[in-house]
GROMACS .gro file of C-alpha atoms in nm:
model
  255
    1MET     CA    1   1.824  13.693  27.292
    2ASN     CA    2   1.920  14.040  27.410
    3TYR     CA    3   2.192  14.223  27.217
    4LEU     CA    4   2.369  14.546  27.310
    5VAL     CA    5   2.502  14.743  27.012
    6SER     CA    6   2.761  15.022  27.019
    7ASN     CA    7   3.010  15.178  26.778
    8ASP     CA    8   3.264  15.458  26.737
    9ASP     CA    9   3.114  15.639  26.435
   10GLY     CA   10   2.818  15.777  26.627
   11ILE     CA   11   2.466  15.659  26.701
   12ARG     CA   12   2.325  15.796  26.371
   13ALA     CA   13   2.598  15.649  26.147
   14ALA     CA   14   2.494  15.434  25.851
   15GLY     CA   15   2.680  15.126  25.974
   16ILE     CA   16   2.517  15.097  26.315
   17THR     CA   17   2.179  15.177  26.160
   18ALA     CA   18   2.215  14.884  25.919
   19LEU     CA   19   2.331  14.649  26.196
   20ILE     CA   20   2.042  14.740  26.429
   21LYS     CA   21   1.794  14.683  26.145
   22ALA     CA   22   1.941  14.341  26.061
   23LEU     CA   23   1.965  14.219  26.421
   24SER     CA   24   1.619  14.340  26.520
   25ALA     CA   25   1.467  14.161  26.219
   26GLN     CA   26   1.563  13.825  26.371
   27GLU     CA   27   1.288  13.640  26.552
   28GLY     CA   28   1.328  13.650  26.929
   29VAL     CA   29   1.601  13.917  26.930
   30ASN     CA   30   1.578  14.238  27.133
   31VAL     CA   31   1.828  14.511  27.048
   32TYR     CA   32   1.951  14.773  27.294
   33VAL     CA   33   2.182  15.052  27.184
   34CYS     CA   34   2.431  15.275  27.362
   35ALA     CA   35   2.659  15.471  27.132
   36PRO     CA   36   2.843  15.805  27.111
   37ASP     CA   37   2.667  16.123  27.007
   38GLY     CA   38   2.933  16.182  26.740
   39GLN     CA   39   3.251  16.052  26.578
   40ARG     CA   40   3.493  15.877  26.819
   41SER     CA   41   3.725  15.686  26.584
   42GLY     CA   42   4.071  15.614  26.724
   43ASN     CA   43   3.959  15.623  27.086
   44SER     CA   44   4.067  15.262  27.144
   45GLN     CA   45   3.948  15.143  27.488
   46SER     CA   46   3.986  15.482  27.656
   47ILE     CA   47   3.739  15.573  27.929
   48SER     CA   48   3.638  15.907  28.080
   49LEU     CA   49   3.817  15.900  28.414
   50ASN     CA   50   3.819  16.279  28.441
   51GLY     CA   51   3.515  16.479  28.346
   52THR     CA   52   3.143  16.425  28.308
   53VAL     CA   53   2.971  16.195  28.058
   54TYR     CA   54   2.623  16.303  27.952
   55VAL     CA   55   2.366  16.033  27.872
   56SER     CA   56   2.031  16.079  27.696
   57GLU     CA   57   1.764  15.824  27.612
   58VAL     CA   58   1.680  15.854  27.242
   59GLU     CA   59   1.459  15.686  26.982
   60VAL     CA   60   1.638  15.454  26.740
   61ASP     CA   61   1.449  15.246  26.483
   62GLY     CA   62   1.474  14.876  26.567
   63ALA     CA   63   1.597  14.929  26.923
   64LYS     CA   64   1.390  14.847  27.231
   65LEU     CA   65   1.584  15.116  27.418
   66ALA     CA   66   1.869  15.342  27.311
   67TRP     CA   67   2.102  15.588  27.479
   68GLU     CA   68   2.351  15.832  27.328
   69THR     CA   69   2.641  15.960  27.533
   70SER     CA   70   2.912  16.223  27.518
   71GLY     CA   71   3.165  15.956  27.615
   72THR     CA   72   3.398  15.716  27.438
   73PRO     CA   73   3.293  15.386  27.279
   74ALA     CA   74   3.415  15.199  27.589
   75ASP     CA   75   3.216  15.439  27.807
   76CYS     CA   76   2.909  15.358  27.599
   77VAL     CA   77   2.949  14.985  27.653
   78LYS     CA   78   2.993  15.037  28.028
   79ILE     CA   79   2.687  15.262  28.043
   80GLY     CA   80   2.475  15.040  27.818
   81LEU     CA   81   2.551  14.730  28.025
   82GLN     CA   82   2.482  14.923  28.345
   83LYS     CA   83   2.151  15.060  28.216
   84CYS     CA   84   2.038  14.714  28.105
   85GLU     CA   85   2.140  14.558  28.435
   86GLU     CA   86   1.945  14.823  28.627
   87LEU     CA   87   1.638  14.735  28.418
   88GLY     CA   88   1.680  14.362  28.476
   89ILE     CA   89   1.783  14.296  28.115
   90ASN     CA   90   2.043  14.022  28.071
   91ILE     CA   91   2.262  14.091  27.768
   92ASP     CA   92   2.358  13.777  27.575
   93MET     CA   93   2.605  13.935  27.331
   94VAL     CA   94   2.758  14.273  27.251
   95PHE     CA   95   2.808  14.397  26.895
   96ALA     CA   96   3.041  14.686  26.805
   97GLY     CA   97   2.996  14.836  26.459
   98ILE     CA   98   2.943  14.838  26.176
   99ASN     CA   99   3.258  15.049  26.150
  100MET     CA  100   3.317  15.247  25.833
  101GLY     CA  101   3.672  15.135  25.767
  102SER     CA  102   3.848  14.806  25.831
  103ASN     CA  103   3.997  14.712  26.167
  104VAL     CA  104   4.274  14.469  26.084
  105GLY     CA  105   4.627  14.412  26.210
  106LYS     CA  106   4.761  14.707  26.407
  107ASP     CA  107   4.431  14.893  26.356
  108THR     CA  108   4.290  14.688  26.644
  109LEU     CA  109   4.519  14.873  26.888
  110TYR     CA  110   4.370  15.212  26.800
  111SER     CA  111   4.015  15.130  26.695
  112GLY     CA  112   3.725  15.264  26.898
  113THR     CA  113   3.512  14.984  26.755
  114VAL     CA  114   3.750  14.716  26.880
  115GLY     CA  115   3.790  14.920  27.200
  116ALA     CA  116   3.415  14.893  27.261
  117ALA     CA  117   3.433  14.520  27.193
  118LYS     CA  118   3.729  14.484  27.430
  119GLU     CA  119   3.537  14.660  27.705
  120ALA     CA  120   3.254  14.411  27.664
  121ALA     CA  121   3.493  14.115  27.648
  122VAL     CA  122   3.687  14.208  27.962
  123SER     CA  123   3.349  14.253  28.133
  124GLY     CA  124   3.274  13.888  28.056
  125TYR     CA  125   3.048  13.913  27.751
  126LYS     CA  126   3.052  13.736  27.417
  127THR     CA  127   3.143  14.002  27.166
  128VAL     CA  128   3.156  14.077  26.793
  129ALA     CA  129   3.343  14.367  26.631
  130LEU     CA  130   3.219  14.428  26.277
  131SER     CA  131   3.379  14.652  26.012
  132VAL     CA  132   3.348  14.721  25.640
  133ALA     CA  133   3.653  14.838  25.443
  134GLY     CA  134   3.658  15.198  25.323
  135HIS     CA  135   3.548  15.526  25.475
  136HIS     CA  136   3.262  15.581  25.230
  137CYS     CA  137   3.101  15.237  25.257
  138THR     CA  138   2.777  15.163  25.078
  139HIS     CA  139   2.744  14.785  25.122
  140PHE     CA  140   2.645  14.672  25.472
  141GLU     CA  141   2.407  14.386  25.396
  142GLY     CA  142   2.683  14.128  25.343
  143ALA     CA  143   2.854  14.222  25.669
  144CYS     CA  144   2.527  14.194  25.863
  145ASN     CA  145   2.440  13.856  25.714
  146ILE     CA  146   2.789  13.715  25.768
  147ALA     CA  147   2.789  13.829  26.131
  148ILE     CA  148   2.445  13.679  26.197
  149GLU     CA  149   2.531  13.353  26.019
  150TYR     CA  150   2.861  13.296  26.196
  151VAL     CA  151   2.739  13.399  26.539
  152GLU     CA  152   2.483  13.120  26.502
  153LYS     CA  153   2.732  12.869  26.359
  154LEU     CA  154   2.997  12.941  26.622
  155GLN     CA  155   2.766  12.974  26.921
  156ASP     CA  156   2.938  12.683  27.100
  157PHE     CA  157   3.286  12.822  27.027
  158ILE     CA  158   3.236  13.185  27.122
  159THR     CA  159   3.320  13.234  27.487
  160PRO     CA  160   3.300  13.533  27.720
  161ASN     CA  161   3.621  13.740  27.712
  162MET     CA  162   3.668  13.661  27.340
  163ILE     CA  163   3.603  13.886  27.040
  164LEU     CA  164   3.512  13.777  26.690
  165ASN     CA  165   3.671  14.051  26.480
  166ILE     CA  166   3.491  14.047  26.145
  167ASN     CA  167   3.609  14.256  25.849
  168VAL     CA  168   3.421  14.259  25.521
  169PRO     CA  169   3.503  14.414  25.181
  170ASP     CA  170   3.279  14.697  25.066
  171LEU     CA  171   3.120  14.485  24.794
  172PRO     CA  172   2.770  14.371  24.702
  173GLU     CA  173   2.701  14.054  24.901
  174GLU     CA  174   2.705  13.831  24.594
  175GLU     CA  175   3.057  13.951  24.505
  176ILE     CA  176   3.212  13.855  24.840
  177LYS     CA  177   3.415  13.541  24.766
  178GLY     CA  178   3.357  13.373  25.100
  179VAL     CA  179   3.484  13.373  25.457
  180LYS     CA  180   3.841  13.314  25.578
  181PHE     CA  181   3.943  13.254  25.938
  182THR     CA  182   4.258  13.458  25.981
  183LYS     CA  183   4.524  13.591  26.214
  184LEU     CA  184   4.608  13.956  26.265
  185GLY     CA  185   4.836  14.077  25.990
  186PRO     CA  186   5.144  14.296  26.021
  187ARG     CA  187   4.951  14.600  25.900
  188TYR     CA  188   5.136  14.929  25.927
  189PHE     CA  189   5.102  15.287  25.807
  190ARG     CA  190   5.343  15.533  25.652
  191ASP     CA  191   5.200  15.810  25.865
  192ARG     CA  192   5.323  16.124  26.031
  193PHE     CA  193   5.195  16.448  26.180
  194TRP     CA  194   5.186  16.721  25.916
  195GLU     CA  195   5.197  17.088  26.005
  196HIS     CA  196   4.887  17.289  25.907
  197VAL     CA  197   5.000  17.651  25.920
  198ASP     CA  198   4.662  17.767  25.784
  199GLU     CA  199   4.505  17.660  26.115
  200GLY     CA  200   4.744  17.858  26.329
  201PRO     CA  201   5.082  17.819  26.501
  202GLY     CA  202   5.161  17.470  26.622
  203ALA     CA  203   4.872  17.302  26.434
  204TYR     CA  204   4.942  16.944  26.322
  205LYS     CA  205   4.728  16.663  26.180
  206LEU     CA  206   4.804  16.294  26.148
  207ASP     CA  207   4.784  16.155  25.795
  208GLY     CA  208   4.937  15.882  25.585
  209GLU     CA  209   4.887  15.572  25.374
  210PRO     CA  210   4.891  15.201  25.463
  211GLY     CA  211   5.207  15.013  25.375
  212ASP     CA  212   5.223  14.743  25.108
  213PHE     CA  213   5.149  14.393  25.235
  214SER     CA  214   5.018  14.245  24.910
  215ASP     CA  215   5.285  13.973  24.914
  216LEU     CA  216   5.140  13.813  25.228
  217GLY     CA  217   4.893  13.526  25.212
  218ASN     CA  218   4.523  13.507  25.291
  219GLU     CA  219   4.595  13.364  25.635
  220TYR     CA  220   4.626  13.732  25.738
  221ASP     CA  221   4.314  13.942  25.790
  222ALA     CA  222   4.402  14.240  25.570
  223CYS     CA  223   4.517  14.023  25.281
  224ALA     CA  224   4.209  13.801  25.287
  225MET     CA  225   3.985  14.105  25.283
  226GLN     CA  226   4.178  14.273  25.001
  227SER     CA  227   4.139  13.949  24.804
  228GLY     CA  228   3.763  13.979  24.831
  229TYR     CA  229   3.698  13.757  25.133
  230ALA     CA  230   3.539  13.839  25.466
  231SER     CA  231   3.791  13.788  25.745
  232ILE     CA  232   3.709  13.652  26.091
  233THR     CA  233   3.980  13.669  26.357
  234PRO     CA  234   3.927  13.550  26.715
  235LEU     CA  235   4.091  13.794  26.957
  236HIS     CA  236   4.175  13.782  27.325
  237PHE     CA  237   4.362  14.037  27.530
  238ASP     CA  238   4.599  13.855  27.759
  239TYR     CA  239   4.913  14.042  27.653
  240THR     CA  240   5.151  13.805  27.835
  241ASP     CA  241   5.435  13.668  27.621
  242TYR     CA  242   5.438  13.319  27.770
  243LYS     CA  243   5.741  13.198  27.576
  244VAL     CA  244   5.957  13.486  27.700
  245LEU     CA  245   5.809  13.452  28.049
  246GLU     CA  246   5.935  13.094  28.076
  247GLU     CA  247   6.283  13.209  27.977
  248LEU     CA  248   6.279  13.494  28.227
  249LYS     CA  249   6.183  13.267  28.516
  250LYS     CA  250   6.540  13.136  28.535
  251TRP     CA  251   6.637  13.480  28.674
  252GLU     CA  252   6.383  13.470  28.954
  253THR     CA  253   6.518  13.530  29.302
  254LYS     CA  254   6.417  13.359  29.624
  255ASN     CA  255   6.409  13.499  29.975
   0.00000   0.00000   0.00000
């Protein structure tokens, strides 16, 4: 099996390092890496249409080959797949992560990790996005083992163009209560741009806190994770509202 790994926290981040180590320890698995040269959180699926992306081959423990780029996470997936194709390497699955911070609910719209996974999915690859809650995570082993276990269990269910979005609490593996299959929750933030006059005229930074959704059940990703479970949500990105579309068809015109 040949896996391509990317992320949005940077090629030297603790999360991707742990994931590469875990994947490469599996018998018969070859790991290839293409990831940003620094932090790219919040880049979603943006690509570098204007400007130059710089690519360097680098050494990464556990990787057969690795490249770091100045581009976005989606750029990295594009470049990694291209590099592997040029070398005659057929990628069986793409992993994005491990992200330091959960990607649940509305987070998936902004996340560079999910953006990298989306790029792989729309390119026709089986894909996993993997995140651990919290921005100072210390427990990656449980996330790695859950991802490896469920990729194997769900091999016949995972299809190209689909993402398994896995979110895991930042807990020792033995303290994770189990795994829940969930839907995206109505996660939202009380956020705004705050003026930072100390950084000069017109300087603003986005900041805020997540809203309260503790009254929702564990069928939602964020709630399951906050209750101590790992959450797995299958995602696809056909944005069509089919129910509304059927209603709108009555207003179609004919020539």
